[in-house]
XYZ file of N, CA and C in Angstrom:
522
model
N -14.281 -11.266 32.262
C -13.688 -11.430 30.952
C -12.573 -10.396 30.787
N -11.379 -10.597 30.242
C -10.278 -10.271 30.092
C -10.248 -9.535 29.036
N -10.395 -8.118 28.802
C -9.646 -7.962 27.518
C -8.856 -7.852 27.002
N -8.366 -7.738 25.675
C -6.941 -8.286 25.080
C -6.601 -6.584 24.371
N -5.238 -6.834 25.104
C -4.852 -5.220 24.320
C -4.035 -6.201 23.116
N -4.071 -5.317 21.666
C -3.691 -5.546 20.682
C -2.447 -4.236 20.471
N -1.390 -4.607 20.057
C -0.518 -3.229 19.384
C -0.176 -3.091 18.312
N -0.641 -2.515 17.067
C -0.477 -2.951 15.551
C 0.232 -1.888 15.387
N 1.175 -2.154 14.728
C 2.136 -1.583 13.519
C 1.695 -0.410 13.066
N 2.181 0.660 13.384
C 1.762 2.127 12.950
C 2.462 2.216 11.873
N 3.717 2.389 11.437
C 4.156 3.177 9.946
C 5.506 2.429 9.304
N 5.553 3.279 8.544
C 7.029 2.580 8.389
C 8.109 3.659 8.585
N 8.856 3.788 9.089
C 9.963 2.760 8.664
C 9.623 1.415 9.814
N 8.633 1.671 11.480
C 9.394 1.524 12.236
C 9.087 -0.216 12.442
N 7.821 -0.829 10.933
C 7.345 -1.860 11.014
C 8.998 -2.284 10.407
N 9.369 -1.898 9.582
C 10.365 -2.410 8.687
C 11.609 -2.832 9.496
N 12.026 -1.917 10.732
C 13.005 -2.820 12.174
C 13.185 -3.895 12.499
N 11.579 -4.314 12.561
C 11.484 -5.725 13.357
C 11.662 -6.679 12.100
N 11.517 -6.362 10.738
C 11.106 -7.097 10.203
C 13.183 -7.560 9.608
N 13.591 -6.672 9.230
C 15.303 -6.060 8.614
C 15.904 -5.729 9.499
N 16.007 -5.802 11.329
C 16.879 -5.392 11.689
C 18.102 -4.443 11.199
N 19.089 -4.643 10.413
C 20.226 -4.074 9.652
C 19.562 -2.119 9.046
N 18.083 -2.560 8.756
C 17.672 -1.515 8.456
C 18.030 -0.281 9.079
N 17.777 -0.412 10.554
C 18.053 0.657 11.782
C 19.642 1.029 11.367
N 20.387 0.475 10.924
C 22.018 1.028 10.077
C 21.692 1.722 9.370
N 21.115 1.627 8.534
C 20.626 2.403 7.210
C 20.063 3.186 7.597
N 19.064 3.738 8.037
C 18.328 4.986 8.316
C 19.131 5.321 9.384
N 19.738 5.087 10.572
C 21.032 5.719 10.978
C 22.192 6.231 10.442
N 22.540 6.336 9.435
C 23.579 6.568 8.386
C 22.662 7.724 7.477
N 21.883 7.338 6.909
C 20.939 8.173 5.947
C 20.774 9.764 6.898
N 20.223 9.196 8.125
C 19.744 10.298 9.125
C 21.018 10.862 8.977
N 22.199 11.020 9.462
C 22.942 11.901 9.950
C 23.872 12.354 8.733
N 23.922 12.158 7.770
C 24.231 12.539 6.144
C 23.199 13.278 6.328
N 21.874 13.614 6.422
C 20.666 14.626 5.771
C 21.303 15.441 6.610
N 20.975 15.236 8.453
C 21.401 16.018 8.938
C 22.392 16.795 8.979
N 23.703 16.317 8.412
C 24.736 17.112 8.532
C 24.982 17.883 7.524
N 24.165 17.538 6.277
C 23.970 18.016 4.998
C 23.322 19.606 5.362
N 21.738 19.451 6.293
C 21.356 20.183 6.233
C 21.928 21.812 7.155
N 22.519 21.013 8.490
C 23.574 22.053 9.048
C 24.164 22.731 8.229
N 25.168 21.741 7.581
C 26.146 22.841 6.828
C 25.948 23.340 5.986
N 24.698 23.071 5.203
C 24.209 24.116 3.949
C 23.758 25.082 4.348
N 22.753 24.726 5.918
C 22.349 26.346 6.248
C 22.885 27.073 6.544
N 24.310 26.763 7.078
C 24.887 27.448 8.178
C 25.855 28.275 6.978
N 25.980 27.405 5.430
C 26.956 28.294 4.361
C 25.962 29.191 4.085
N 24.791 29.147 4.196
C 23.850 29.883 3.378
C 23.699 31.057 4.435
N 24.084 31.166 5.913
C 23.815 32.512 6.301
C 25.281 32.739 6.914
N 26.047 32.507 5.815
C 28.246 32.549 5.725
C 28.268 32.498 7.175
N 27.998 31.251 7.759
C 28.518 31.126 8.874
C 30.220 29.915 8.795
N 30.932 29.844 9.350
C 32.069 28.805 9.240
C 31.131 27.414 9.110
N 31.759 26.596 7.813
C 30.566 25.996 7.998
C 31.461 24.499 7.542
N 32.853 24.522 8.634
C 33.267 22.802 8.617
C 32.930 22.128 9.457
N 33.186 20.483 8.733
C 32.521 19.995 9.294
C 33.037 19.803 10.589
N 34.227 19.936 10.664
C 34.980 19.972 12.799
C 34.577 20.539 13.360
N 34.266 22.039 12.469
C 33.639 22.937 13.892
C 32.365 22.768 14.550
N 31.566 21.726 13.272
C 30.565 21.694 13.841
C 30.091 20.179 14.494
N 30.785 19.635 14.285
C 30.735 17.634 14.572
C 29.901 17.479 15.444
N 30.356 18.378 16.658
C 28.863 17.643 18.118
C 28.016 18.367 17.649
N 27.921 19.537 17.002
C 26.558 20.132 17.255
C 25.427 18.711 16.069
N 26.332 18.506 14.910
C 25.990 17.508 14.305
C 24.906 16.359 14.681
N 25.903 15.774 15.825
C 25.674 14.408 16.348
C 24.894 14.353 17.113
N 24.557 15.836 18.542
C 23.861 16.109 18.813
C 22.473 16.250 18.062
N 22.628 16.977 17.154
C 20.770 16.991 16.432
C 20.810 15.645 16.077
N 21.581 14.726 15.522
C 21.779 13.723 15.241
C 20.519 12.884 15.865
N 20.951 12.468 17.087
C 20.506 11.893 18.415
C 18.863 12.527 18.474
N 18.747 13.836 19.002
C 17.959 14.029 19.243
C 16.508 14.344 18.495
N 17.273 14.438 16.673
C 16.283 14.202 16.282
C 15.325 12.663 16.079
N 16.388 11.772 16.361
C 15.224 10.495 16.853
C 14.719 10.657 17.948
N 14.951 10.963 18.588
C 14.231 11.535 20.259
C 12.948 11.897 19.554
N 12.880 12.845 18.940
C 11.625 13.622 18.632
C 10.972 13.154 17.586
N 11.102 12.256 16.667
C 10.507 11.102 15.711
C 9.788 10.171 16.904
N 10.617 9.559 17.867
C 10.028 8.656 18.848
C 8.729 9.557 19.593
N 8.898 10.618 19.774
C 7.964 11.524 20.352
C 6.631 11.701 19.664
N 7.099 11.842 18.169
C 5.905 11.847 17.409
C 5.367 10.652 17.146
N 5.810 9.219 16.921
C 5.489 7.697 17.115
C 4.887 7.770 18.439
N 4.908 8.184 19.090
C 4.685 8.473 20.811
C 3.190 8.469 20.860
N 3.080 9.487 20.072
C 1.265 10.399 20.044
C 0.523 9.583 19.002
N 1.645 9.567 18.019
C 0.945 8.500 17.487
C 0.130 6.895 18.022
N 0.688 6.952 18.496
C 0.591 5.416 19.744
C -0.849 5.662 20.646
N -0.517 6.887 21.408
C -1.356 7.014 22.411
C -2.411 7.307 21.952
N -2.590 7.946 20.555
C -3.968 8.168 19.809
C -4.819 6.923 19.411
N -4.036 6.093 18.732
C -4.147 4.823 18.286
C -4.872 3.939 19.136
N -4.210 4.069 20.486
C -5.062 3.081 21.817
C -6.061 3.805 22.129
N -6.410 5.264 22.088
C -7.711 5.737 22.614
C -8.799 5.927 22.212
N -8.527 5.756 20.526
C -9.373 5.686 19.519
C -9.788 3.928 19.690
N -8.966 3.072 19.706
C -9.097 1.860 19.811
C -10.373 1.647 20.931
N -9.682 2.303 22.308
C -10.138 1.819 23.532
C -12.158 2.456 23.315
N -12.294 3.481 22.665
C -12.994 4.442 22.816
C -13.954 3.271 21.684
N -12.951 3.096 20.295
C -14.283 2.387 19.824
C -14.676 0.840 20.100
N -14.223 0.543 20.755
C -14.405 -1.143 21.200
C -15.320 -1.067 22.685
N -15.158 0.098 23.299
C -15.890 0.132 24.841
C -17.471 0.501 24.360
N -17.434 1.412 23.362
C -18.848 2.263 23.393
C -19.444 2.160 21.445
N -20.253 1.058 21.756
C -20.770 0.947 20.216
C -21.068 2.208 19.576
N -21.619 3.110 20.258
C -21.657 4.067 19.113
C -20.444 4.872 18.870
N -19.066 4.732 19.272
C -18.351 5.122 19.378
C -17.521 4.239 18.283
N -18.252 3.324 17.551
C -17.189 1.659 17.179
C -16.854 2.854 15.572
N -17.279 3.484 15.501
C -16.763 4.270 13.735
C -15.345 4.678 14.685
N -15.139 5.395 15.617
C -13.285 5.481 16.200
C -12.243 4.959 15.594
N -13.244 3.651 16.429
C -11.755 2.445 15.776
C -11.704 1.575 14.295
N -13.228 1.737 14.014
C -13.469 1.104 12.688
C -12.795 1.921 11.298
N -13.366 3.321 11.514
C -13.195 4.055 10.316
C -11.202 5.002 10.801
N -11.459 5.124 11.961
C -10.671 6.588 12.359
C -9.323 5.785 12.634
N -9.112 4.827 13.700
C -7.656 4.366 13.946
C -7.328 3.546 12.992
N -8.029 2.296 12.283
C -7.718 2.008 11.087
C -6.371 2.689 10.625
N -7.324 3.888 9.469
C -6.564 4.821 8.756
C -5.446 5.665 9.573
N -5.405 5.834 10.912
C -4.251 6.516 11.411
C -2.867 5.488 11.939
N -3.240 4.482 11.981
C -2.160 3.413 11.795
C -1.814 2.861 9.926
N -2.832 2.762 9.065
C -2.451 2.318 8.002
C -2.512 3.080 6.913
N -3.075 4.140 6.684
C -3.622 4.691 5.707
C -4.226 6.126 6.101
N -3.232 6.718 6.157
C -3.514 8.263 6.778
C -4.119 9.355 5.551
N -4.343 8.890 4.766
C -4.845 10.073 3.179
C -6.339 9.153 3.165
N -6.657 8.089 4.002
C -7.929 7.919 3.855
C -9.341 8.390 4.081
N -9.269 9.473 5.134
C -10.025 10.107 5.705
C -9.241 11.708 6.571
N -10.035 12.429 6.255
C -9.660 13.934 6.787
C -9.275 13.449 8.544
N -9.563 12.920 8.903
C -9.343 12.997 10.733
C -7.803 11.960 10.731
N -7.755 11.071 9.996
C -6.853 10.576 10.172
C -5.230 10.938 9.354
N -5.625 12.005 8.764
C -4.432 12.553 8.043
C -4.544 13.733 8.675
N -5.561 14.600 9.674
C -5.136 15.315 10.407
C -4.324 15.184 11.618
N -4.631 13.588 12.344
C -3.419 12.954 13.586
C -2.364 13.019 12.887
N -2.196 12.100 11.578
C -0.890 11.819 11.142
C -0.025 13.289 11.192
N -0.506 14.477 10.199
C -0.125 15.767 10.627
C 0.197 16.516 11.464
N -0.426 16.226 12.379
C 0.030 16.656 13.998
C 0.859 16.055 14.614
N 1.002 14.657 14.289
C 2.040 13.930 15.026
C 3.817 14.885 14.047
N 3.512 14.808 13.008
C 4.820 14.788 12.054
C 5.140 16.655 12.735
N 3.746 17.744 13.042
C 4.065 18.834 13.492
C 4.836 18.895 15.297
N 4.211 18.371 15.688
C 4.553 17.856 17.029
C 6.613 17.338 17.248
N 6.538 16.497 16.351
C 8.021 16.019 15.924
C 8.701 17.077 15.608
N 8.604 18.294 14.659
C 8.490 18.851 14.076
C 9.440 20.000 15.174
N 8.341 20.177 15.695
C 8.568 20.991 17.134
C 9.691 20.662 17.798
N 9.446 19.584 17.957
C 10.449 18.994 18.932
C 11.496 18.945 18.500
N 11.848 18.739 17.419
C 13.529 18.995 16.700
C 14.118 20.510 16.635
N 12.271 21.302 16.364
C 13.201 22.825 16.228
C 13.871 23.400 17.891
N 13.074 22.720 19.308
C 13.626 23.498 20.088
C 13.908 22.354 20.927
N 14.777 21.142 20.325
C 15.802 20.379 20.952
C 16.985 20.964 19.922
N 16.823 21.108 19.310
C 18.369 22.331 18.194
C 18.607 23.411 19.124
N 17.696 24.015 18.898
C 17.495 25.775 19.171
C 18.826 25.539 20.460
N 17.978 24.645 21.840
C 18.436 24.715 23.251
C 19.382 23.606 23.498
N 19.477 22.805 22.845
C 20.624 21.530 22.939
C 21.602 21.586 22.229
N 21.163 21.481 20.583
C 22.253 20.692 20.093
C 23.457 21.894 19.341
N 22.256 23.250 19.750
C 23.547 24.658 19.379
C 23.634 25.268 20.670
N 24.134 24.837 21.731
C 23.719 25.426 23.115
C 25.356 26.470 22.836
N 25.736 25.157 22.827
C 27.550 26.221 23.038
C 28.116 26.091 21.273
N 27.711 26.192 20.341
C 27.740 26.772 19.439
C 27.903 27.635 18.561
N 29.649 28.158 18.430
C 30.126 29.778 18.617
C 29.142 30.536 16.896
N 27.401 30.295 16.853
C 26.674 30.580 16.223
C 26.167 31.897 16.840
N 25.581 33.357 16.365
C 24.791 34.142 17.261
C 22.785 33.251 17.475
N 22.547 34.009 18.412
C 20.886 33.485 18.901
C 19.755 33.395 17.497
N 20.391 34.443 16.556
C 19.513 34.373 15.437
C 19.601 33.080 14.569
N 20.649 33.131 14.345
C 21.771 32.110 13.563
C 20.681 30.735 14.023
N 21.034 30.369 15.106
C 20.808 29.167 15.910
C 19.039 29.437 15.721
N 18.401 30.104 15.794
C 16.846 30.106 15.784
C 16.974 29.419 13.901
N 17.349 30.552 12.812
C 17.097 29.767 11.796
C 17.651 28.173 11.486
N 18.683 27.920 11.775
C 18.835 26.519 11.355
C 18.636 25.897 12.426
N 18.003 25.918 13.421
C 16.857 24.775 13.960
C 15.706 24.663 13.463
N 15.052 26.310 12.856
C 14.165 26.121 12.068
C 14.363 25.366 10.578
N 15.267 25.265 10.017
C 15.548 24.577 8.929
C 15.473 23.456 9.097
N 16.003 22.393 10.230
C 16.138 21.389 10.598
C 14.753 20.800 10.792
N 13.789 21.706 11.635
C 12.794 21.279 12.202
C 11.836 21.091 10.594
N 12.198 21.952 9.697
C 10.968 21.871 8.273
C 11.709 20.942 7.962
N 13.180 20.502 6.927
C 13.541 19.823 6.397
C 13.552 18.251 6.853
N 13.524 18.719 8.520
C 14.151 16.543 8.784
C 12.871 16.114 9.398
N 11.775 16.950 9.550
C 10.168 16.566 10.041
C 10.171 14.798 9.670
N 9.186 13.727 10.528
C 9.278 12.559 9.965
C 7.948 12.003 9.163
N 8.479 13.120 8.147
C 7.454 12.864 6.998
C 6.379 11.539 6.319
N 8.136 10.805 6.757
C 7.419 9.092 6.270
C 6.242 8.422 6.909
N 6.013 9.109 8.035
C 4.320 8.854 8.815
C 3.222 8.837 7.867
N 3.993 10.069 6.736
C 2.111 10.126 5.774
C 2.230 8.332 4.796
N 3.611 7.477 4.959
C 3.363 6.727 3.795
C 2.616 5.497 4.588
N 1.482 5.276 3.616
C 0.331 3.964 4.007
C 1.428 2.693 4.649
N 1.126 2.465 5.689
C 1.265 1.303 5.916
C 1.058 -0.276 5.294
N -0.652 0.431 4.972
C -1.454 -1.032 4.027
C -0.300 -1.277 2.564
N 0.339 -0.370 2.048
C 1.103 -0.533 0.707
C 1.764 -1.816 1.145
N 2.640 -1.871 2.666
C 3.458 -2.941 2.473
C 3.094 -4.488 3.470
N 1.886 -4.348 3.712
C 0.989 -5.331 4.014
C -0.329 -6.236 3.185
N -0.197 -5.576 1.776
C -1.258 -6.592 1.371
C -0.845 -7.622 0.134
């Protein structure tokens, strides 16, 4: 007997793609307005030169790579999702996994403490990954000093985190 892998819809935005195509414009546009918003406010806020020419690639760069690191956190998200799945469908006493636990970490992450602790880790994980794809990429040659470049990757990494993981899925499915 064959079993059937299933892949359900973890969050939004990224159910909302398949569904609006055009959407992926919109949160591409949105994204790099926050982002460039948030560069150059930090970068006025510790009086660094803070146009937007001087800074355009470093821009476009976090740009880019902060979907890199959203996909990263969708990533874990994913791989949690199937092991919780796999874990509660193989081993009955194991079936609360997938009954109670992946449920809520694909649809409804404020439903239960374990599953708003994945969702959390995934969005920290992302999180991460934006502060030291900034830090080492996207300010590499960046006439910023090392401090400079540590805080506004750290800014980047709190402010552009992909928060929207905590919003229920079930809201736009029932």
């Amino acid at each position: 007997m064959k079993k059937e892998l299933k892949f359900y819809n973890l969050l939004f935005p990224m159910w909302l793609i398949w569904i609006f195509p055009p959407f992926i414009i919109i949160c591409g546009v949105g994204n790099l307005i926050i982002d460039a918003a948030v560069i150059l406010i930090a970068a006025k806020c510790l009086k660094i030169d803070c146009s937007f020419k001087k800074h355009k690639s470093c821009i476009f760069k976090a740009w880019g790579l902060g979907f890199v690191a959203d996909f990263i956190g969708v990533g874990f998200l994913m791989i949690v999702s199937h092991c919780l799945y796999s874990l509660g469908t193989s081993f009955e006493s194991l079936r609360y996994l997938n009954d109670y636990v992946r449920w809520n970490v694909d649809y409804n992450p404020f439903a239960n403490i374990y599953a708003l602790l994945i969702t959390v880790l995934s969005i920290a994980i992302a999180g991460f990954c934006i502060y030291l794809f900034n830090k080492r990429i996207s300010f590499k040659n960046a006439d910023i000093d090392e401090h400079h470049k540590k805080i506004i990757s750290l800014t980047m990494a709190i402010v552009t985190s992909p928060y929207l993981f905590l919003i229920p899925g079930e809201w736009f499915f029932k």
